[in-house]
Short mmCIF file of C-alpha atoms and ligand atoms in Angstrom, two decimals:
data_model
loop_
_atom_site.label_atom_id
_atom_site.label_comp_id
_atom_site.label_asym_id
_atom_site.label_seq_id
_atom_site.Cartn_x
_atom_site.Cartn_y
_atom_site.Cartn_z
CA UNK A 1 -5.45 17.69 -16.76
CA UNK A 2 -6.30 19.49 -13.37
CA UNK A 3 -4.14 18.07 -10.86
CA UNK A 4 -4.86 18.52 -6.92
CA UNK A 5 -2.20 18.08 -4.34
CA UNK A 6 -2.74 16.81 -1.04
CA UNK A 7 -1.94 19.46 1.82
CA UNK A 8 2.00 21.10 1.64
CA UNK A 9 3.72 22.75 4.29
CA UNK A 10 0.72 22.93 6.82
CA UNK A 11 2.12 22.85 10.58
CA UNK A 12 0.14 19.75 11.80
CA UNK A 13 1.03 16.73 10.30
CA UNK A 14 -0.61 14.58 7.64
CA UNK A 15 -1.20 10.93 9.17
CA UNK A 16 -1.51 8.45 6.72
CA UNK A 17 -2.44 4.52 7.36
CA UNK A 18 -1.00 1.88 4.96
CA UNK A 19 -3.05 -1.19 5.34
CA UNK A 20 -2.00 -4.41 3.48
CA UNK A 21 -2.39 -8.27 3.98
CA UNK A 22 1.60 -9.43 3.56
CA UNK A 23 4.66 -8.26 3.94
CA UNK A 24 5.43 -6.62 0.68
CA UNK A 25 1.89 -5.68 -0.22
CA UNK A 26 2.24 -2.16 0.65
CA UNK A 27 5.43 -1.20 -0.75
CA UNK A 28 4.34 -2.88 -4.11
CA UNK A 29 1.20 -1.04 -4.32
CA UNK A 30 2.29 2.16 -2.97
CA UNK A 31 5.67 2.22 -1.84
CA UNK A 32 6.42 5.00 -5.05
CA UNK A 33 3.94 7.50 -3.40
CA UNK A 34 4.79 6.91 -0.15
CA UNK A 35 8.59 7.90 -0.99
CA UNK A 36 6.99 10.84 -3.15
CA UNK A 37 5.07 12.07 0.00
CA UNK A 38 7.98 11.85 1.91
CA UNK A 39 10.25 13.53 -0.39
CA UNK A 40 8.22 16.77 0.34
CA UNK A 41 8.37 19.33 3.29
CA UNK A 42 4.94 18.38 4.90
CA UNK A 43 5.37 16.70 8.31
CA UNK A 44 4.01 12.96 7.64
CA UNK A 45 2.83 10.84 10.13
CA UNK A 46 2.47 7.21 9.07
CA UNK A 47 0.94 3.85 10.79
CA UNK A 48 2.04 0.22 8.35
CA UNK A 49 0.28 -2.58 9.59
CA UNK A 50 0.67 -5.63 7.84
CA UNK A 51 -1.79 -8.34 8.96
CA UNK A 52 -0.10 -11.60 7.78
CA UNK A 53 3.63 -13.06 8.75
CA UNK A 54 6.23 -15.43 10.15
CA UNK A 55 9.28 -14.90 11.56
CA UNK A 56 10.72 -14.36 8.39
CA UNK A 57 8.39 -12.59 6.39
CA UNK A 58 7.87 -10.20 9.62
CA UNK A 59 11.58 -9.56 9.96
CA UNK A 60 11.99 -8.59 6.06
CA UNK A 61 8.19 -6.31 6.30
CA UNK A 62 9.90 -4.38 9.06
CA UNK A 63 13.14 -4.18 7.23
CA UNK A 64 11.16 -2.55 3.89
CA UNK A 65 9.11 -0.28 6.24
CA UNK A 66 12.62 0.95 7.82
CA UNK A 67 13.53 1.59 4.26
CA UNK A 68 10.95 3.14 2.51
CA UNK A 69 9.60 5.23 5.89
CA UNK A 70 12.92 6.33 7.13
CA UNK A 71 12.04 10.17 6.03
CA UNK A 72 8.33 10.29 7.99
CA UNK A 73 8.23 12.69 10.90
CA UNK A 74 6.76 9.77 13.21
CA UNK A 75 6.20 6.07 12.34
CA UNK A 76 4.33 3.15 13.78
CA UNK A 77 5.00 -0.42 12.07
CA UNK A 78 2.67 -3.30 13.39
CA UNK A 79 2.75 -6.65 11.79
CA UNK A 80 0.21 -8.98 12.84
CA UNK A 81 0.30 -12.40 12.50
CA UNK A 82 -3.13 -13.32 10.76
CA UNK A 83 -2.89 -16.70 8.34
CA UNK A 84 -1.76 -15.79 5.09
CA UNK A 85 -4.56 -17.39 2.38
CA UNK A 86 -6.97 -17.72 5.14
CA UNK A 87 -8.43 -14.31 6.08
CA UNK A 88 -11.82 -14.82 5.04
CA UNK A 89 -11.98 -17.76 7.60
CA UNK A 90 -10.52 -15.50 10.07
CA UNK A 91 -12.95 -12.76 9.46
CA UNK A 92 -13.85 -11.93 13.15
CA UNK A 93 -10.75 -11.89 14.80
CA UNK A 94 -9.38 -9.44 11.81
CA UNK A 95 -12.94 -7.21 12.13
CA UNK A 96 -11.86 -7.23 15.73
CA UNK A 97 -8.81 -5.87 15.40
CA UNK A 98 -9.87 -3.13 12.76
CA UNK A 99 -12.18 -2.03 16.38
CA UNK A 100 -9.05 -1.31 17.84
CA UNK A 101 -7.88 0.81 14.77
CA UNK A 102 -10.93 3.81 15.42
CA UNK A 103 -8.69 5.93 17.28
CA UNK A 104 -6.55 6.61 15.12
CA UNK A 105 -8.08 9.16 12.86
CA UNK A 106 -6.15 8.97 9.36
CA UNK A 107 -6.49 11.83 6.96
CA UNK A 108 -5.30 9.64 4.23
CA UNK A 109 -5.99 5.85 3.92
CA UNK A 110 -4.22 3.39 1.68
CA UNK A 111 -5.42 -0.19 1.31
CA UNK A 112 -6.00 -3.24 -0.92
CA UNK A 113 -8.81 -2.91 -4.04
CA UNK A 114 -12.38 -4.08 -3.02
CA UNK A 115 -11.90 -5.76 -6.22
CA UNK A 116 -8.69 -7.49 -5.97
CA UNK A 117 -9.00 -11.42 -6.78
CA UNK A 118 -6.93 -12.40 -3.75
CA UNK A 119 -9.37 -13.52 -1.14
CA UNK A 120 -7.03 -11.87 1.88
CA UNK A 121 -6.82 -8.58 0.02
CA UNK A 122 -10.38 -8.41 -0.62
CA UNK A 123 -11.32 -8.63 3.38
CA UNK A 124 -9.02 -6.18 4.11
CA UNK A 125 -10.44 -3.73 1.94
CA UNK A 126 -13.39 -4.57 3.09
CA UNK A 127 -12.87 -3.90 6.44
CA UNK A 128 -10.97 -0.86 5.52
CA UNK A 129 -14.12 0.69 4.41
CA UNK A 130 -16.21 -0.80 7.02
CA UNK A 131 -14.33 0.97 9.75
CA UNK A 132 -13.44 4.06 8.34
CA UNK A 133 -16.37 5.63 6.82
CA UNK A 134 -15.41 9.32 6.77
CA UNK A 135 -12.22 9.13 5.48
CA UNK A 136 -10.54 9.57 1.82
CA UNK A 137 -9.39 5.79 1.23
CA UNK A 138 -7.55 5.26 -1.65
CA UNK A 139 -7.10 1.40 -2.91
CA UNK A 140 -3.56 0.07 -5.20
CA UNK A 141 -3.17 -2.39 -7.28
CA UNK A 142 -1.25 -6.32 -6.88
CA UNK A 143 -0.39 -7.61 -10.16
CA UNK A 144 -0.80 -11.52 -10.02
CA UNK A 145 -1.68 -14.87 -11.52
CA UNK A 146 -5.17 -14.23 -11.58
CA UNK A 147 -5.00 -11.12 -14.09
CA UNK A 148 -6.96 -8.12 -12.11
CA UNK A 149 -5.70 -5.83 -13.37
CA UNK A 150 -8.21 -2.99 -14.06
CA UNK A 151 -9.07 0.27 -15.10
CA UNK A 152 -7.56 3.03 -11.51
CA UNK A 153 -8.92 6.49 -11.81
CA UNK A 154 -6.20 8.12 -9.50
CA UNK A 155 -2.96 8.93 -10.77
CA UNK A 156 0.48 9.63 -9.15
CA UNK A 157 2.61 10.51 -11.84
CA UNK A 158 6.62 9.02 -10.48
CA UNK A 159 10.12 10.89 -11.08
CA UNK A 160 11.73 7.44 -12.67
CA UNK A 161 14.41 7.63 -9.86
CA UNK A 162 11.62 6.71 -6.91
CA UNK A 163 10.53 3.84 -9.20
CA UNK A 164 13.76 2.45 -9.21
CA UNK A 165 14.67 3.24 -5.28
CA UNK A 166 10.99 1.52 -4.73
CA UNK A 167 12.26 -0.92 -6.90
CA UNK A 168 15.57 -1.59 -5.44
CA UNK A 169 14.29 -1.42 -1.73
CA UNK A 170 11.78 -4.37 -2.39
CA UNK A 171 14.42 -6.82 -4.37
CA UNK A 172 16.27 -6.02 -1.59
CA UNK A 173 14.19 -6.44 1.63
CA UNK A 174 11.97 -9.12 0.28
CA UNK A 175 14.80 -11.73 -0.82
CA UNK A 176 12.20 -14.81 0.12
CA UNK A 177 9.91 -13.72 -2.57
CA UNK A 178 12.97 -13.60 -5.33
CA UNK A 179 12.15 -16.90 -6.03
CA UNK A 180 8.52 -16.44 -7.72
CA UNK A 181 8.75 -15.87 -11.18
CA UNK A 182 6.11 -12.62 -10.90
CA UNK A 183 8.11 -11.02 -8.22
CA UNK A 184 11.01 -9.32 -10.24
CA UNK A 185 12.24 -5.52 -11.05
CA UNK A 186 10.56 -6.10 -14.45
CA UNK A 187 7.20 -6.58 -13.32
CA UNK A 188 7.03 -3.69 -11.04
CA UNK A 189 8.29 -1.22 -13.64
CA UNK A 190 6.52 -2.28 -15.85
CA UNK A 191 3.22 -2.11 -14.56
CA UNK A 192 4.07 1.90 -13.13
CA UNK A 193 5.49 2.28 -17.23
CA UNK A 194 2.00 1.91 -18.37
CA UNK A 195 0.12 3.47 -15.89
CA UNK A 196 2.53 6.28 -16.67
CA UNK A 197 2.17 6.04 -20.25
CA UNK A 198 -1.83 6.34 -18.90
CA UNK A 199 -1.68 9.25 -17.14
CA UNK A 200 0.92 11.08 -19.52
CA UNK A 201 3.56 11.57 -16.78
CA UNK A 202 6.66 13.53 -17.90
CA UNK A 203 8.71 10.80 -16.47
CA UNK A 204 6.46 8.34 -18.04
CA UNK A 205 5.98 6.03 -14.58
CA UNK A 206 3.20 6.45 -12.12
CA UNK A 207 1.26 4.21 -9.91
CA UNK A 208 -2.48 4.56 -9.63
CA UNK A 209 -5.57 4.49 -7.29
CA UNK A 210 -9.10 3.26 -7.17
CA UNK A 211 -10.74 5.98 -5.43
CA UNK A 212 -14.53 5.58 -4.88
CA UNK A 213 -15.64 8.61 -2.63
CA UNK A 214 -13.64 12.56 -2.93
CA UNK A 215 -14.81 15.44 -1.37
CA UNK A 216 -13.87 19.02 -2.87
ZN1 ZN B 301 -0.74 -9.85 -0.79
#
């Protein structure tokens, strides 16, 4: 398999955007690449905006962004305040706020699936690609109730100690999610084990993309 790496060592920085609905959205989804990037010697800009929270779910996002961002070269964490479960309903005031997002010019774009089943994750994906048309957007995976689990076609094969440092950062930041039966250290390594087993990663753990539009 031909692999192609994102830009290494080049003097301006790469600036990524993490977009997810709540607090631990991100981390789940990506948090593995993110630490991957990060682990490298390219200069990594990143911008985490999370659009849903409380007081308590905003105080553990910014916690897990601390922890899983603390080796970018420059970071910007904004959690927003949207109602969680009711996006849809607050369509214009979240399309509103992706208008203020134009300037920032990503080169790399990470968001919710177009496809996900969760009515707040689907908006922001939509909006994601509503706003930023020219840009490589790449979309993760939630595993939940509703089974949506489908088929990525972007692979990022994990060394098994990132999986369990992603691991171990969200069953630590997120401790008012312990509770729910899905959110637990089995579930997450699990799902990167057979994406892994997928991809035929010599660790065997990876997390994987939907990526709809790549230029060569
Ligand atoms: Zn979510």
């Amino acid at each position: 398999m031909l692999t192609l790496n994102l830009p290494q060592d080049s003097a301006a920085p790469l600036k990524i955007l993490c977009l997810g609905s709540h607090s631990d959205d991100i981390e789940i989804g990506c948090g593995g690449t993110i630490l991957r990037m990060l682990s490298g010697t390219q200069k990594i800009e990143i911008t985490w905006i999370v659009f849903a929270s409380n007081s308590e779910r905003e105080r553990e996002a910014r916690n897990s962004a601390a922890l899983f961002l603390n080796q970018a070269t420059r970071k910007e964490i904004l959690i927003k305040s949207f109602r969680d479960g009711f996006f849809p309903f607050e369509g214009a005031q979240i399309k509103n706020y992706f208008e203020e997002l134009k300037g920032i010019a990503p080169d790399l774009i990470f968001t919710h699936s177009r496809k996900d089943a969760h009515q707040d994750h689907r908006l922001i994906a939509e909006l994601t690609w509503n706003t930023f048309r020219n840009h490589l957007v790449l979309e993760y995976e939630i595993p939940k109730y509703d089974g949506d689990l489908g088929q990525p076609n972007l692979f990022v094969p994990l060394e098994q100690e990132i999986c369990e440092t992603k691991v171990r950062y969200l069953m630590g930041a997120f401790e008012s999610q312990r509770t729910k039966p899905w959110f637990g250290r089995d579930t997450f390594l699990a799902l990167m084990r057979l994406r892994g087993m997928e991809c035929v990663a010599a660790s065997g753990y990876a997390e994987t993309f939907y990526c709809h539009k790549l230029v060569l």
